[in-house]
Amino acid sequence: MKRFFYLVFLCFFVGSGLWAKKSDTGISLSEAKWTLPDALDTDGYVVEEKMPKNSKYSEMVILGNKILNETTKYVGPQAKDKSKRFAGNNLSCSSCHAKGGSVANQSGFVGIWGRFPQYNARADKVITLEDRVNGCFERSMNGKRMPVDSIEMKAIMTYMQWLSQGIQVGAKTQGQGLKAVEFLSRAADPKAGKKIYEEKCAACHQNNGLGMKNPEKTGSYYIFPPLWGDDSYNTGAGMYRLIKAASYIKANMPQGDANLSLEEAYDVAAYINSQKRPVKANRDKDFPDLKLKPLDMDVGPYDDNLSTTQHRYGPYKAK
């Protein structure tokens, strides 16, 4: 057994080294501070009165911000123009990228403009920021790609550029992405996760996992987003992977009082992702370089001897 886990970790570290080589930009800069523009309020909305008047740039920043915070209204199932319905569910980008991507350690967008194009292991190629956004639309939003020359995509790009102002091209930003979590020495337990969910998550996301809709006509469609069901992310989303979901949950949930233990975060992530949700086709094509395939991908082929169940729930390290 010890030899088995040694081989697993050997593959993991070899993969990490390979990713570092494939993603190396040769740029070495000091890590930038997480700073926000003065015209962004505490809810992650652009204060229009603080933006330059009669400015086409301002108009695009404001539109991009609204698209991220109220996605379904502009480019989802609630969009009046059916040709603009690129998102397949009623989530907002801010459902994961909190407050218009302005919150540190919640996959925020500060500095993101200067980090693309970048290498993407899932595609095993260099992708643009538009590609990355469309990946979310196809997976987390369970929809389809948005034309890169559309006014909506240009608005999103403009907002992300505005949010990244002052940060050097190629620089990492404090609080970007998610905080890494340690692996458990046991498998995550969906049954234990169900109990944790009922005690600490259901008050917001509801016992049935379908979230809480916003009764107001303004703002996002959901006050608290659905975590499974037809209106949630599909199986191709990063949040469908155990380690990624546990990382997000550990750092941020319950909202405003993140108090779950590491084991609780893993167990509740396992429970959430054991529920029914839309299925992303052709996931076996993700991560074509198998040495870079994440341990928590539950679809083969693999470059190790772990079972599909162990890839999905762990454990990923020896006791």
CSV table of C-alpha atoms in Angstrom, one decimal:
chain,number,residue,atom,x,y,z
A,1,MET,CA,0.0,0.0,0.0
A,2,LYS,CA,2.8,2.5,0.9
A,3,ARG,CA,4.5,1.7,-2.4
A,4,PHE,CA,1.2,2.3,-4.2
A,5,PHE,CA,0.8,5.8,-2.7
A,6,TYR,CA,4.5,6.5,-3.3
A,7,LEU,CA,3.8,5.9,-7.0
A,8,VAL,CA,0.7,8.1,-6.9
A,9,PHE,CA,2.7,11.0,-5.3
A,10,LEU,CA,5.6,10.4,-7.7
A,11,CYS,CA,3.1,10.9,-10.6
A,12,PHE,CA,1.6,14.0,-8.9
A,13,PHE,CA,5.0,15.7,-8.5
A,14,VAL,CA,6.2,14.8,-12.0
A,15,GLY,CA,2.9,16.3,-13.3
A,16,SER,CA,3.5,19.4,-11.2
A,17,GLY,CA,7.0,19.8,-12.6
A,18,LEU,CA,5.7,19.3,-16.2
A,19,TRP,CA,2.9,21.8,-15.7
A,20,ALA,CA,5.5,24.4,-14.4
A,21,LYS,CA,7.6,23.8,-17.5
A,22,LYS,CA,4.7,24.1,-20.0
A,23,SER,CA,3.3,27.2,-18.3
A,24,ASP,CA,6.6,29.0,-17.8
A,25,THR,CA,6.5,32.5,-19.1
A,26,GLY,CA,10.0,33.5,-18.2
A,27,ILE,CA,8.5,36.6,-16.4
A,28,SER,CA,9.6,37.1,-12.8
A,29,LEU,CA,7.8,40.0,-11.0
A,30,SER,CA,6.9,40.9,-7.5
A,31,GLU,CA,3.5,39.7,-6.4
A,32,ALA,CA,1.0,42.6,-6.8
A,33,LYS,CA,-1.4,43.7,-4.0
A,34,TRP,CA,-5.1,43.0,-4.3
A,35,THR,CA,-6.5,46.5,-4.9
A,36,LEU,CA,-9.8,47.6,-6.3
A,37,PRO,CA,-10.8,50.7,-8.3
A,38,ASP,CA,-12.5,53.5,-6.3
A,39,ALA,CA,-15.6,53.3,-8.5
A,40,LEU,CA,-16.4,49.7,-7.3
A,41,ASP,CA,-18.8,49.5,-4.3
A,42,THR,CA,-18.8,46.9,-1.6
A,43,ASP,CA,-21.3,44.7,-3.4
A,44,GLY,CA,-19.1,44.5,-6.5
A,45,TYR,CA,-21.0,46.9,-8.7
A,46,VAL,CA,-19.6,49.8,-10.6
A,47,VAL,CA,-20.8,53.1,-9.2
A,48,GLU,CA,-21.7,54.8,-12.5
A,49,GLU,CA,-21.5,58.3,-11.0
A,50,LYS,CA,-17.8,57.8,-10.3
A,51,MET,CA,-17.0,56.8,-13.9
A,52,PRO,CA,-16.0,59.3,-16.6
A,53,LYS,CA,-19.0,60.8,-18.3
A,54,ASN,CA,-19.8,60.3,-22.0
A,55,SER,CA,-17.0,57.7,-22.2
A,56,LYS,CA,-17.5,54.6,-24.4
A,57,TYR,CA,-14.9,52.9,-22.2
A,58,SER,CA,-17.0,53.6,-19.1
A,59,GLU,CA,-20.1,52.2,-20.8
A,60,MET,CA,-18.3,49.0,-21.6
A,61,VAL,CA,-16.9,48.6,-18.1
A,62,ILE,CA,-20.4,49.1,-16.6
A,63,LEU,CA,-21.9,46.7,-19.0
A,64,GLY,CA,-19.3,44.0,-18.4
A,65,ASN,CA,-19.8,44.4,-14.6
A,66,LYS,CA,-23.5,44.0,-15.0
A,67,ILE,CA,-23.1,40.9,-17.2
A,68,LEU,CA,-20.9,39.2,-14.5
A,69,ASN,CA,-23.3,40.1,-11.6
A,70,GLU,CA,-26.6,39.5,-13.5
A,71,THR,CA,-25.5,37.1,-16.1
A,72,THR,CA,-28.8,35.4,-16.9
A,73,LYS,CA,-30.5,38.7,-17.6
A,74,TYR,CA,-28.0,39.7,-20.3
A,75,VAL,CA,-26.6,36.4,-21.7
A,76,GLY,CA,-28.7,33.6,-20.1
A,77,PRO,CA,-32.2,32.1,-20.1
A,78,GLN,CA,-33.7,35.4,-19.0
A,79,ALA,CA,-32.2,37.5,-21.8
A,80,LYS,CA,-34.9,39.1,-23.9
A,81,ASP,CA,-32.9,38.6,-27.1
A,82,LYS,CA,-32.9,34.8,-27.5
A,83,SER,CA,-29.8,34.9,-29.7
A,84,LYS,CA,-27.9,36.2,-26.6
A,85,ARG,CA,-28.7,33.2,-24.5
A,86,PHE,CA,-25.2,31.8,-24.2
A,87,ALA,CA,-25.5,30.6,-20.6
A,88,GLY,CA,-27.6,27.5,-20.1
A,89,ASN,CA,-28.6,28.1,-16.5
A,90,ASN,CA,-29.6,31.1,-14.3
A,91,LEU,CA,-26.4,31.3,-12.3
A,92,SER,CA,-24.3,34.5,-12.4
A,93,CYS,CA,-20.6,34.6,-12.9
A,94,SER,CA,-20.6,36.1,-9.4
A,95,SER,CA,-22.1,32.9,-8.0
A,96,CYS,CA,-18.5,31.7,-7.9
A,97,HIS,CA,-16.4,34.8,-8.7
A,98,ALA,CA,-18.0,36.8,-5.8
A,99,LYS,CA,-19.0,40.4,-6.2
A,100,GLY,CA,-18.0,40.7,-9.8
A,101,GLY,CA,-14.7,39.0,-9.3
A,102,SER,CA,-13.6,41.6,-6.7
A,103,VAL,CA,-13.1,39.3,-3.7
A,104,ALA,CA,-9.7,37.8,-3.0
A,105,ASN,CA,-9.4,33.9,-2.7
A,106,GLN,CA,-12.7,33.5,-4.5
A,107,SER,CA,-11.3,33.1,-8.0
A,108,GLY,CA,-11.4,36.9,-8.5
A,109,PHE,CA,-10.4,38.9,-11.6
A,110,VAL,CA,-8.0,41.4,-10.2
A,111,GLY,CA,-4.9,41.2,-12.3
A,112,ILE,CA,-6.3,38.6,-14.6
A,113,TRP,CA,-6.0,40.8,-17.7
A,114,GLY,CA,-2.2,40.6,-17.5
A,115,ARG,CA,-2.0,36.8,-17.0
A,116,PHE,CA,-3.4,35.9,-20.4
A,117,PRO,CA,-2.7,34.4,-22.8
A,118,GLN,CA,-1.6,31.5,-20.6
A,119,TYR,CA,-1.0,27.7,-20.8
A,120,ASN,CA,-4.1,25.6,-19.9
A,121,ALA,CA,-3.6,22.0,-18.9
A,122,ARG,CA,-7.2,21.0,-19.6
A,123,ALA,CA,-6.7,22.0,-23.3
A,124,ASP,CA,-2.9,21.4,-23.3
A,125,LYS,CA,-2.3,24.6,-25.1
A,126,VAL,CA,-2.1,28.3,-24.7
A,127,ILE,CA,-5.5,30.0,-24.5
A,128,THR,CA,-6.8,33.5,-24.4
A,129,LEU,CA,-8.8,35.2,-21.7
A,130,GLU,CA,-11.8,34.9,-24.0
A,131,ASP,CA,-11.2,31.2,-24.2
A,132,ARG,CA,-11.2,31.0,-20.4
A,133,VAL,CA,-14.4,32.8,-20.1
A,134,ASN,CA,-16.0,30.6,-22.7
A,135,GLY,CA,-14.8,27.6,-20.8
A,136,CYS,CA,-16.9,28.8,-17.9
A,137,PHE,CA,-19.9,29.4,-20.1
A,138,GLU,CA,-19.7,25.8,-21.5
A,139,ARG,CA,-19.2,24.2,-18.1
A,140,SER,CA,-20.1,26.2,-15.0
A,141,MET,CA,-22.9,28.0,-16.9
A,142,ASN,CA,-23.9,24.8,-18.8
A,143,GLY,CA,-24.2,26.7,-22.0
A,144,LYS,CA,-22.3,27.5,-25.2
A,145,ARG,CA,-19.4,29.7,-26.4
A,146,MET,CA,-20.0,33.4,-26.8
A,147,PRO,CA,-18.6,35.0,-30.0
A,148,VAL,CA,-15.4,36.7,-29.1
A,149,ASP,CA,-16.4,39.7,-31.2
A,150,SER,CA,-19.8,40.1,-29.5
A,151,ILE,CA,-20.4,43.3,-27.6
A,152,GLU,CA,-21.0,41.2,-24.4
A,153,MET,CA,-17.6,39.5,-24.6
A,154,LYS,CA,-15.9,42.8,-25.3
A,155,ALA,CA,-17.6,44.3,-22.3
A,156,ILE,CA,-16.5,41.5,-20.1
A,157,MET,CA,-12.9,41.9,-21.3
A,158,THR,CA,-13.1,45.7,-20.8
A,159,TYR,CA,-14.3,45.2,-17.2
A,160,MET,CA,-11.6,42.7,-16.4
A,161,GLN,CA,-9.0,45.1,-17.8
A,162,TRP,CA,-10.4,47.9,-15.7
A,163,LEU,CA,-10.4,45.7,-12.6
A,164,SER,CA,-6.7,44.9,-13.3
A,165,GLN,CA,-5.5,48.5,-13.7
A,166,GLY,CA,-2.0,49.2,-12.3
A,167,ILE,CA,-0.9,45.6,-12.2
A,168,GLN,CA,2.0,44.6,-14.4
A,169,VAL,CA,1.6,42.2,-17.3
A,170,GLY,CA,2.7,38.7,-16.1
A,171,ALA,CA,2.5,39.5,-12.4
A,172,LYS,CA,0.7,37.3,-9.9
A,173,THR,CA,-1.7,38.9,-7.6
A,174,GLN,CA,-2.1,38.3,-3.8
A,175,GLY,CA,-5.4,36.4,-3.4
A,176,GLN,CA,-5.8,35.2,-7.0
A,177,GLY,CA,-7.4,31.8,-7.5
A,178,LEU,CA,-8.2,29.6,-4.5
A,179,LYS,CA,-6.2,28.7,-1.5
A,180,ALA,CA,-4.7,25.2,-1.8
A,181,VAL,CA,-6.0,22.6,0.6
A,182,GLU,CA,-4.2,19.5,2.0
A,183,PHE,CA,-5.2,16.1,0.9
A,184,LEU,CA,-7.1,13.8,3.4
A,185,SER,CA,-5.7,10.4,4.3
A,186,ARG,CA,-9.2,8.9,3.9
A,187,ALA,CA,-11.8,9.0,1.2
A,188,ALA,CA,-14.3,11.9,1.4
A,189,ASP,CA,-17.7,10.6,2.7
A,190,PRO,CA,-20.9,11.8,1.0
A,191,LYS,CA,-23.0,10.4,3.8
A,192,ALA,CA,-21.2,12.5,6.4
A,193,GLY,CA,-21.3,15.4,4.0
A,194,LYS,CA,-25.1,15.2,3.9
A,195,LYS,CA,-25.4,15.7,7.6
A,196,ILE,CA,-23.0,18.7,7.4
A,197,TYR,CA,-24.9,20.1,4.5
A,198,GLU,CA,-28.2,19.9,6.4
A,199,GLU,CA,-26.6,21.6,9.4
A,200,LYS,CA,-24.5,24.3,7.8
A,201,CYS,CA,-25.5,24.8,4.2
A,202,ALA,CA,-29.2,24.1,3.7
A,203,ALA,CA,-30.4,27.4,5.4
A,204,CYS,CA,-29.1,29.2,2.3
A,205,HIS,CA,-28.9,26.7,-0.5
A,206,GLN,CA,-32.0,24.8,0.7
A,207,ASN,CA,-32.4,21.1,1.6
A,208,ASN,CA,-33.1,20.2,-2.0
A,209,GLY,CA,-29.9,22.0,-3.1
A,210,LEU,CA,-31.9,24.2,-5.6
A,211,GLY,CA,-30.8,27.5,-4.0
A,212,MET,CA,-32.9,30.6,-3.1
A,213,LYS,CA,-34.2,32.8,-5.9
A,214,ASN,CA,-34.1,36.6,-5.6
A,215,PRO,CA,-37.7,38.0,-5.2
A,216,GLU,CA,-36.6,41.4,-6.5
A,217,LYS,CA,-36.5,42.2,-10.2
A,218,THR,CA,-33.1,43.8,-9.9
A,219,GLY,CA,-29.8,42.1,-9.1
A,220,SER,CA,-28.8,38.4,-9.6
A,221,TYR,CA,-31.4,35.7,-10.3
A,222,TYR,CA,-30.4,33.8,-7.2
A,223,ILE,CA,-29.6,35.1,-3.7
A,224,PHE,CA,-27.9,31.8,-3.0
A,225,PRO,CA,-27.2,29.6,-6.1
A,226,PRO,CA,-28.3,26.0,-6.6
A,227,LEU,CA,-25.6,23.5,-5.9
A,228,TRP,CA,-27.1,20.7,-8.0
A,229,GLY,CA,-30.1,20.1,-10.3
A,230,ASP,CA,-30.8,21.3,-13.8
A,231,ASP,CA,-29.9,25.0,-13.0
A,232,SER,CA,-26.5,24.2,-11.6
A,233,TYR,CA,-23.0,23.7,-13.0
A,234,ASN,CA,-22.4,20.6,-15.1
A,235,THR,CA,-19.9,17.8,-14.6
A,236,GLY,CA,-17.3,19.5,-16.7
A,237,ALA,CA,-17.0,22.4,-14.2
A,238,GLY,CA,-14.0,22.8,-11.9
A,239,MET,CA,-16.4,22.8,-9.0
A,240,TYR,CA,-17.4,19.3,-9.9
A,241,ARG,CA,-13.9,18.1,-8.9
A,242,LEU,CA,-13.5,17.2,-5.2
A,243,ILE,CA,-10.3,19.0,-4.4
A,244,LYS,CA,-11.3,22.1,-6.2
A,245,ALA,CA,-14.7,22.2,-4.5
A,246,ALA,CA,-13.3,21.5,-1.1
A,247,SER,CA,-10.8,24.3,-1.6
A,248,TYR,CA,-13.6,26.8,-2.4
A,249,ILE,CA,-15.8,25.6,0.4
A,250,LYS,CA,-13.1,25.6,3.0
A,251,ALA,CA,-12.1,29.2,2.3
A,252,ASN,CA,-15.5,30.7,1.9
A,253,MET,CA,-18.4,28.7,3.4
A,254,PRO,CA,-20.6,29.3,5.2
A,255,GLN,CA,-20.7,32.8,3.6
A,256,GLY,CA,-19.3,35.4,5.9
A,257,ASP,CA,-18.3,32.9,8.5
A,258,ALA,CA,-16.1,30.2,6.9
A,259,ASN,CA,-15.8,27.8,9.8
A,260,LEU,CA,-15.8,24.3,8.2
A,261,SER,CA,-12.9,21.9,9.1
A,262,LEU,CA,-10.9,20.4,6.3
A,263,GLU,CA,-12.6,17.1,6.6
A,264,GLU,CA,-16.1,18.8,6.7
A,265,ALA,CA,-15.2,20.7,3.5
A,266,TYR,CA,-14.2,17.5,1.7
A,267,ASP,CA,-17.2,15.6,2.9
A,268,VAL,CA,-19.8,18.2,2.0
A,269,ALA,CA,-18.1,18.7,-1.4
A,270,ALA,CA,-18.4,14.9,-2.0
A,271,TYR,CA,-22.1,15.1,-1.0
A,272,ILE,CA,-22.9,18.1,-3.3
A,273,ASN,CA,-21.2,16.5,-6.2
A,274,SER,CA,-22.9,13.1,-5.7
A,275,GLN,CA,-26.2,14.8,-6.6
A,276,LYS,CA,-27.7,14.9,-10.1
A,277,ARG,CA,-26.6,17.7,-12.4
A,278,PRO,CA,-26.2,18.3,-16.2
A,279,VAL,CA,-23.6,16.0,-17.8
A,280,LYS,CA,-20.8,17.5,-19.9
A,281,ALA,CA,-20.0,15.3,-22.9
A,282,ASN,CA,-16.5,14.3,-24.0
A,283,ARG,CA,-14.8,14.8,-20.7
A,284,ASP,CA,-12.4,12.0,-21.5
A,285,LYS,CA,-10.9,14.5,-23.9
A,286,ASP,CA,-10.0,16.9,-21.1
A,287,PHE,CA,-6.3,17.0,-20.1
A,288,PRO,CA,-4.9,15.2,-23.1
A,289,ASP,CA,-1.5,15.1,-21.5
A,290,LEU,CA,-2.3,12.4,-18.9
A,291,LYS,CA,0.6,13.4,-16.7
A,292,LEU,CA,-1.2,16.7,-16.1
A,293,LYS,CA,-4.6,15.2,-15.3
A,294,PRO,CA,-5.7,16.2,-11.8
A,295,LEU,CA,-6.1,13.5,-9.2
A,296,ASP,CA,-9.7,14.3,-8.7
A,297,MET,CA,-10.8,13.8,-12.3
A,298,ASP,CA,-13.4,11.0,-12.2
A,299,VAL,CA,-13.2,10.2,-15.9
A,300,GLY,CA,-10.3,8.4,-17.5
A,301,PRO,CA,-8.0,7.6,-19.2
A,302,TYR,CA,-5.4,7.9,-16.4
A,303,ASP,CA,-1.7,7.7,-16.0
A,304,ASP,CA,-1.9,5.9,-12.7
A,305,ASN,CA,-3.5,2.8,-11.1
A,306,LEU,CA,-6.2,4.5,-9.0
A,307,SER,CA,-9.8,3.4,-9.5
A,308,THR,CA,-12.4,5.9,-10.8
A,309,THR,CA,-14.0,5.9,-7.3
A,310,GLN,CA,-10.7,6.8,-5.7
A,311,HIS,CA,-10.1,9.6,-8.2
A,312,ARG,CA,-13.5,10.9,-7.4
A,313,TYR,CA,-13.4,10.6,-3.6
A,314,GLY,CA,-9.8,9.9,-2.6
A,315,PRO,CA,-7.8,9.2,-0.5
A,316,TYR,CA,-4.9,10.9,-2.3
A,317,LYS,CA,-2.3,10.3,0.4
A,318,ALA,CA,-1.3,7.4,2.7
A,319,LYS,CA,-2.5,7.3,6.4
